[in-house]
Amino acid sequence: MPHGDTTGPFTKTEGWLDWYDGPSAPAFTLPEGAVDAHCHVFGPGAQFPYAPERKYTPCDASAEQLFALRDHLGFERNIIVQATCHGADNSALVDALNRSEGRARGVATVRRDVTDEQLKALHEAGVRGVRFNFVKRLVDRIPTDSLDEIVAKIAPLGWHVVIYFEAADLPELYDFFSSIPTDVVVDHMGRPDVTKDPNGPEFGLFLRFLRENPNVWTKVSCPERLSVTGPRALPEEIPNGEHIMYSDVVPFARRVVEEFPDRVLWGTDWPHPNLKDHMPDDGLLVDYIPQIATTAERQRKLLVDNPRRLYWND
Ligand code: 0GY
């Protein structure tokens, strides 16, 4: 059942897919202390207006709704990532962090003129990173010029940098990304084209990027965004009746989890901005995890140890 929520005084982008209300209970039991390391809040627009420069107007998705999902799925904590529809106004993010009772950390968007006082206030609210978006459809300007300046301001706070880019752009950006001195987290494995060979040159370059830069981590999230075949398995791909979801993404994500078990994170990406094709049931998305992290140890690192080390210094 789609949520069908309103979006305050705003009109949703035409064709917008609302997040799914009433997700199923996952069959996979998350390890104790699991962190949903990539999710967003949208507005509510009446209280936290969407940014004038936004590229989409979403369906509202509040902090309360996010925390209800967290509890339903069995996560203990969240990493809330500033969504581009809020620009560099982090008010909705900070409000959500303040209501989380210490169970959420944040990744903000800031401009190059951000002051040390503003950064200190964000730190106190629980922000531990800044996101730079290199996906052209989501921003007016690719932030190459502001990144160095902002990194110089956030590095003393021990924050990291989150980068979002598409695989086709990695060759051009490889040296620039390799020069970032802080920890770096890549969203959604750098958006591989999953119709290509996971052992081929394009994904090979991403694996090389991780191998050559021990400060680089990645989220192995968003199969629903990367998949071409979709959530259902083809009958011939179901060994012993086992249901495989997003089977075209699995070899990419599993490869990364197996080679870099200490530098991977996973998140739902709720409320799933800009999906065009289908809106996932978040309960079923959790059931995807054991397909890519196939042992209890890998699952614990992916869901508990890694995010807690990066965001809570545990
Ligand atoms: C994601 C992916 C997308 C959007 C955003 O902040 C955003 O607007 O991140 C996307 O459209 O691919 O990670 O949520």
Coordinates of C-alpha atoms and ligand atoms in Angstrom, one line a residue:
M1 CA 0.0 0.0 0.0
P2 CA 1.6 3.3 -1.0
H3 CA 1.6 5.9 1.7
G4 CA -0.3 8.6 -0.2
D5 CA 0.8 11.3 2.3
T6 CA 0.5 15.0 1.5
T7 CA 3.5 17.2 1.4
G8 CA 2.3 20.3 3.3
P9 CA 1.9 23.4 1.1
F10 CA 4.0 21.8 -1.7
T11 CA 2.9 19.8 -4.7
K12 CA 4.8 16.6 -5.2
T13 CA 6.8 16.0 -8.4
E14 CA 4.6 14.5 -11.0
G15 CA 4.8 10.7 -10.9
W16 CA 6.4 10.7 -7.4
L17 CA 6.4 7.3 -5.8
D18 CA 5.4 7.5 -2.1
W19 CA 7.2 5.4 0.5
Y20 CA 5.4 2.1 1.3
D21 CA 3.2 2.1 4.4
G22 CA 2.9 -1.1 6.3
P23 CA 6.1 -2.9 5.4
S24 CA 6.3 -6.6 6.2
A25 CA 8.2 -8.0 9.2
P26 CA 11.6 -9.1 8.0
A27 CA 12.3 -12.9 8.0
F28 CA 15.9 -12.0 8.7
T29 CA 16.6 -11.1 12.3
L30 CA 19.0 -8.2 12.4
P31 CA 21.9 -8.5 14.9
E32 CA 21.5 -6.6 18.1
G33 CA 22.6 -3.0 17.8
A34 CA 22.1 -2.8 14.0
V35 CA 22.3 0.6 12.4
D36 CA 20.3 1.7 9.3
A37 CA 23.2 3.7 7.9
H38 CA 21.5 5.5 5.1
C39 CA 18.1 7.0 5.4
H40 CA 16.5 10.5 5.1
V41 CA 13.7 12.7 6.5
F42 CA 11.6 14.8 4.1
G43 CA 10.1 17.9 5.9
P44 CA 7.3 17.7 6.8
G45 CA 7.1 20.5 4.3
A46 CA 4.8 22.7 6.4
Q47 CA 7.4 22.8 9.2
F48 CA 10.6 22.4 7.3
P49 CA 10.1 23.8 3.8
Y50 CA 11.8 22.2 0.8
A51 CA 14.7 24.2 -0.7
P52 CA 14.0 26.6 -3.5
E53 CA 16.8 25.0 -5.6
R54 CA 15.5 21.4 -5.1
K55 CA 15.3 19.1 -8.1
Y56 CA 12.3 17.2 -6.8
T57 CA 9.5 17.7 -4.3
P58 CA 8.9 14.5 -2.3
C59 CA 6.1 13.1 -0.2
D60 CA 6.6 14.1 3.5
A61 CA 8.5 11.6 5.6
S62 CA 8.9 12.6 9.2
A63 CA 11.3 11.7 12.0
E64 CA 8.5 9.9 13.8
Q65 CA 7.7 7.8 10.8
L66 CA 11.4 7.0 10.4
F67 CA 11.8 5.9 14.0
A68 CA 8.6 3.8 13.7
L69 CA 10.2 2.0 10.7
R70 CA 13.5 1.6 12.7
D71 CA 11.6 -0.2 15.5
H72 CA 9.5 -2.3 13.2
L73 CA 12.5 -3.6 11.2
G74 CA 14.5 -4.2 14.3
F75 CA 17.3 -1.6 13.9
E76 CA 18.6 0.2 17.0
R77 CA 20.0 3.3 15.4
N78 CA 19.9 5.4 12.2
I79 CA 22.3 7.5 10.2
I80 CA 20.2 10.3 8.7
V81 CA 21.6 11.8 5.5
Q82 CA 20.6 15.2 4.4
A83 CA 18.5 14.9 1.3
T84 CA 19.1 17.2 -1.6
C85 CA 15.5 18.5 -1.6
H86 CA 16.5 20.4 1.6
G87 CA 19.6 22.0 0.1
A88 CA 22.0 23.2 2.8
D89 CA 19.3 23.9 5.3
N90 CA 19.8 21.1 7.8
S91 CA 16.9 22.0 10.1
A92 CA 14.8 18.9 9.5
L93 CA 17.9 16.7 9.9
V94 CA 18.9 18.4 13.2
D95 CA 15.3 18.2 14.5
A96 CA 15.3 14.5 13.8
L97 CA 18.6 14.0 15.5
N98 CA 17.4 15.9 18.5
R99 CA 14.4 13.7 18.8
S100 CA 16.3 10.4 18.4
E101 CA 17.5 10.2 22.1
G102 CA 21.0 9.6 20.9
R103 CA 20.0 6.8 18.6
A104 CA 20.8 8.7 15.4
R105 CA 23.8 10.5 13.9
G106 CA 23.7 12.7 10.8
V107 CA 25.4 13.6 7.6
A108 CA 24.8 17.3 6.6
T109 CA 25.2 19.4 3.5
V110 CA 27.0 22.7 4.1
R111 CA 28.2 25.5 1.9
R112 CA 31.8 26.7 1.7
D113 CA 31.0 29.8 3.9
V114 CA 29.8 27.6 6.8
T115 CA 31.2 29.0 10.1
D116 CA 33.0 27.1 12.9
E117 CA 30.1 28.0 15.2
Q118 CA 27.6 26.4 12.8
L119 CA 29.7 23.3 12.5
K120 CA 30.0 23.1 16.3
A121 CA 26.2 23.3 16.6
L122 CA 25.8 20.5 14.0
H123 CA 28.4 18.4 15.8
E124 CA 26.5 18.8 19.1
A125 CA 23.3 17.7 17.3
G126 CA 25.1 14.5 16.2
V127 CA 26.4 15.3 12.7
R128 CA 29.6 13.4 11.9
G129 CA 30.0 13.9 8.1
V130 CA 29.3 16.2 5.1
R131 CA 27.8 14.9 1.8
F132 CA 29.0 16.0 -1.6
N133 CA 26.7 15.1 -4.5
F134 CA 28.3 14.5 -7.9
V135 CA 25.1 13.1 -9.5
K136 CA 24.4 15.7 -12.1
R137 CA 20.6 15.3 -12.0
L138 CA 20.5 16.2 -8.3
V139 CA 22.6 19.4 -8.2
D140 CA 23.2 22.6 -10.1
R141 CA 27.0 22.5 -9.6
I142 CA 29.4 19.6 -9.2
P143 CA 31.1 20.5 -5.8
T144 CA 34.7 19.9 -6.8
D145 CA 35.8 23.5 -6.0
S146 CA 34.2 23.7 -2.6
L147 CA 35.2 20.3 -1.3
D148 CA 38.8 21.1 -0.3
E149 CA 37.7 24.2 1.5
I150 CA 34.9 22.5 3.5
V151 CA 37.1 19.5 4.2
A152 CA 39.7 21.8 5.8
K153 CA 37.0 23.0 8.2
I154 CA 35.5 19.7 9.1
A155 CA 38.6 17.6 9.4
P156 CA 39.5 19.0 12.9
L157 CA 36.1 17.8 14.1
G158 CA 37.0 14.2 13.0
W159 CA 34.2 14.2 10.5
H160 CA 34.2 12.3 7.2
V161 CA 33.1 13.0 3.7
V162 CA 30.3 11.2 1.9
I163 CA 30.4 11.2 -1.9
Y164 CA 27.6 10.2 -4.3
F165 CA 28.6 9.7 -7.9
E166 CA 27.9 7.4 -10.9
A167 CA 30.3 4.8 -12.1
A168 CA 30.7 6.5 -15.5
D169 CA 32.2 9.6 -13.7
L170 CA 34.8 7.7 -11.6
P171 CA 37.6 7.7 -14.1
E172 CA 37.5 11.5 -14.3
L173 CA 37.1 12.0 -10.5
Y174 CA 39.5 9.2 -9.4
D175 CA 42.5 11.3 -8.5
F176 CA 40.4 14.0 -6.9
F177 CA 38.6 11.5 -4.7
S178 CA 41.9 9.8 -3.9
S179 CA 43.3 13.1 -2.6
I180 CA 40.6 13.5 0.1
P181 CA 42.4 13.3 3.4
T182 CA 39.6 12.3 5.7
D183 CA 37.6 9.1 5.8
V184 CA 35.4 8.9 2.7
V185 CA 32.1 7.0 2.4
V186 CA 30.8 6.2 -1.1
D187 CA 27.1 6.0 -1.5
H188 CA 25.6 2.9 -3.1
M189 CA 28.9 1.5 -4.4
G190 CA 29.4 4.4 -6.8
R191 CA 26.2 3.4 -8.7
P192 CA 27.6 0.6 -10.9
D193 CA 25.8 -0.3 -14.1
V194 CA 24.8 -3.7 -13.1
T195 CA 24.1 -4.8 -16.7
K196 CA 27.9 -4.9 -17.0
D197 CA 30.2 -7.7 -15.7
P198 CA 31.0 -7.4 -11.9
N199 CA 34.5 -8.7 -12.9
G200 CA 34.8 -6.2 -15.7
P201 CA 36.8 -3.0 -16.0
E202 CA 34.2 -0.5 -14.8
F203 CA 33.5 -2.1 -11.4
G204 CA 37.1 -3.1 -11.3
L205 CA 38.0 0.5 -11.2
F206 CA 35.8 1.0 -8.1
L207 CA 37.3 -2.0 -6.4
R208 CA 40.8 -0.6 -7.2
F209 CA 39.7 2.7 -5.7
L210 CA 38.8 0.9 -2.4
R211 CA 42.0 -1.1 -2.5
E212 CA 44.3 1.8 -3.1
N213 CA 42.6 4.1 -0.5
P214 CA 42.2 2.5 2.9
N215 CA 40.3 5.6 4.1
V216 CA 37.5 4.8 1.7
W217 CA 34.3 3.0 2.8
T218 CA 31.2 2.2 0.9
K219 CA 27.5 1.7 1.4
V220 CA 26.4 -1.6 -0.3
S221 CA 22.8 -0.3 -0.2
C222 CA 20.1 0.5 -2.8
P223 CA 19.7 -2.7 -4.8
E224 CA 16.2 -1.3 -5.7
R225 CA 17.9 1.8 -7.2
L226 CA 20.6 -0.1 -9.1
S227 CA 18.7 -3.2 -10.3
V228 CA 17.5 -3.6 -13.8
T229 CA 15.9 -7.0 -13.4
G230 CA 13.9 -5.8 -10.3
P231 CA 13.1 -7.4 -7.0
R232 CA 11.9 -10.7 -8.3
A233 CA 14.2 -13.6 -9.2
L234 CA 13.9 -15.4 -12.5
P235 CA 12.7 -19.0 -11.9
E236 CA 15.9 -20.4 -13.3
E237 CA 17.9 -18.4 -10.7
I238 CA 16.1 -19.9 -7.7
P239 CA 18.3 -22.7 -6.4
N240 CA 16.5 -25.1 -4.1
G241 CA 13.5 -22.8 -4.0
E242 CA 15.5 -20.0 -2.3
H243 CA 14.2 -16.6 -3.3
I244 CA 16.8 -14.3 -4.6
M245 CA 16.0 -10.6 -4.7
Y246 CA 17.6 -8.1 -6.9
S247 CA 19.8 -10.9 -8.3
D248 CA 21.6 -8.6 -10.8
V249 CA 23.0 -6.5 -7.9
V250 CA 23.9 -9.3 -5.6
P251 CA 27.3 -10.2 -7.2
F252 CA 28.5 -6.6 -7.0
A253 CA 27.5 -6.1 -3.3
R254 CA 28.7 -9.5 -2.2
R255 CA 32.1 -9.0 -3.8
V256 CA 32.6 -5.7 -1.9
V257 CA 31.4 -7.1 1.4
E258 CA 33.8 -10.1 1.0
E259 CA 36.8 -8.1 0.0
F260 CA 36.3 -5.1 2.4
P261 CA 34.3 -6.5 5.3
D262 CA 35.5 -3.7 7.7
R263 CA 34.7 -0.8 5.4
V264 CA 31.1 -1.5 4.3
L265 CA 27.8 0.0 5.6
W266 CA 24.2 -0.8 4.8
G267 CA 21.0 1.3 4.9
T268 CA 17.4 1.2 3.8
D269 CA 17.5 4.5 1.9
W270 CA 14.0 5.1 3.3
P271 CA 11.9 7.0 2.1
H272 CA 13.5 6.2 -1.3
P273 CA 13.7 9.4 -3.2
N274 CA 13.3 9.5 -7.0
L275 CA 12.4 5.8 -7.7
K276 CA 10.7 5.5 -11.0
D277 CA 9.9 1.9 -11.3
H278 CA 8.8 0.3 -8.0
M279 CA 8.7 1.2 -4.3
P280 CA 10.3 -1.5 -2.2
D281 CA 8.7 -3.0 1.0
D282 CA 11.5 -2.2 3.5
G283 CA 10.9 -5.5 5.3
L284 CA 11.8 -7.3 2.2
L285 CA 14.9 -5.1 1.7
V286 CA 16.1 -6.3 5.1
D287 CA 15.7 -9.8 3.8
Y288 CA 18.1 -9.0 1.0
I289 CA 21.0 -8.4 3.5
P290 CA 22.0 -12.1 4.0
Q291 CA 22.3 -12.5 0.3
I292 CA 25.2 -10.1 0.2
A293 CA 26.6 -10.6 3.8
T294 CA 26.5 -14.4 3.9
T295 CA 27.9 -15.1 7.4
A296 CA 27.0 -13.9 10.9
E297 CA 30.4 -12.3 11.2
R298 CA 30.0 -10.3 8.0
Q299 CA 26.5 -9.3 9.0
R300 CA 27.7 -8.1 12.4
K301 CA 30.5 -6.0 10.8
L302 CA 28.2 -4.6 8.1
L303 CA 25.3 -3.7 10.4
V304 CA 26.8 -3.1 13.9
D305 CA 30.6 -2.8 14.2
N306 CA 31.4 -0.7 11.2
P307 CA 28.7 2.0 11.6
R308 CA 29.3 2.2 15.3
R309 CA 33.0 2.7 14.8
L310 CA 32.5 5.4 12.2
Y311 CA 29.7 7.3 13.8
W312 CA 30.0 6.6 17.6
N313 CA 33.7 5.8 17.9
D314 CA 32.8 2.5 19.5
Ligands
0GY1 C1 19.7 8.5 -2.2 C2 19.6 8.7 -3.7 C3 19.1 9.7 -4.4 C4 18.7 11.0 -3.9 C5 19.2 11.6 -2.8 O1 19.5 13.4 -1.4 C6 18.9 13.0 -2.4 O2 18.1 13.6 -3.0 O3 20.2 11.0 -2.1 C7 18.9 9.6 -5.8 O4 18.0 10.3 -6.4 O5 19.6 8.7 -6.4 O6 20.7 8.1 -1.7 O7 18.7 8.7 -1.6

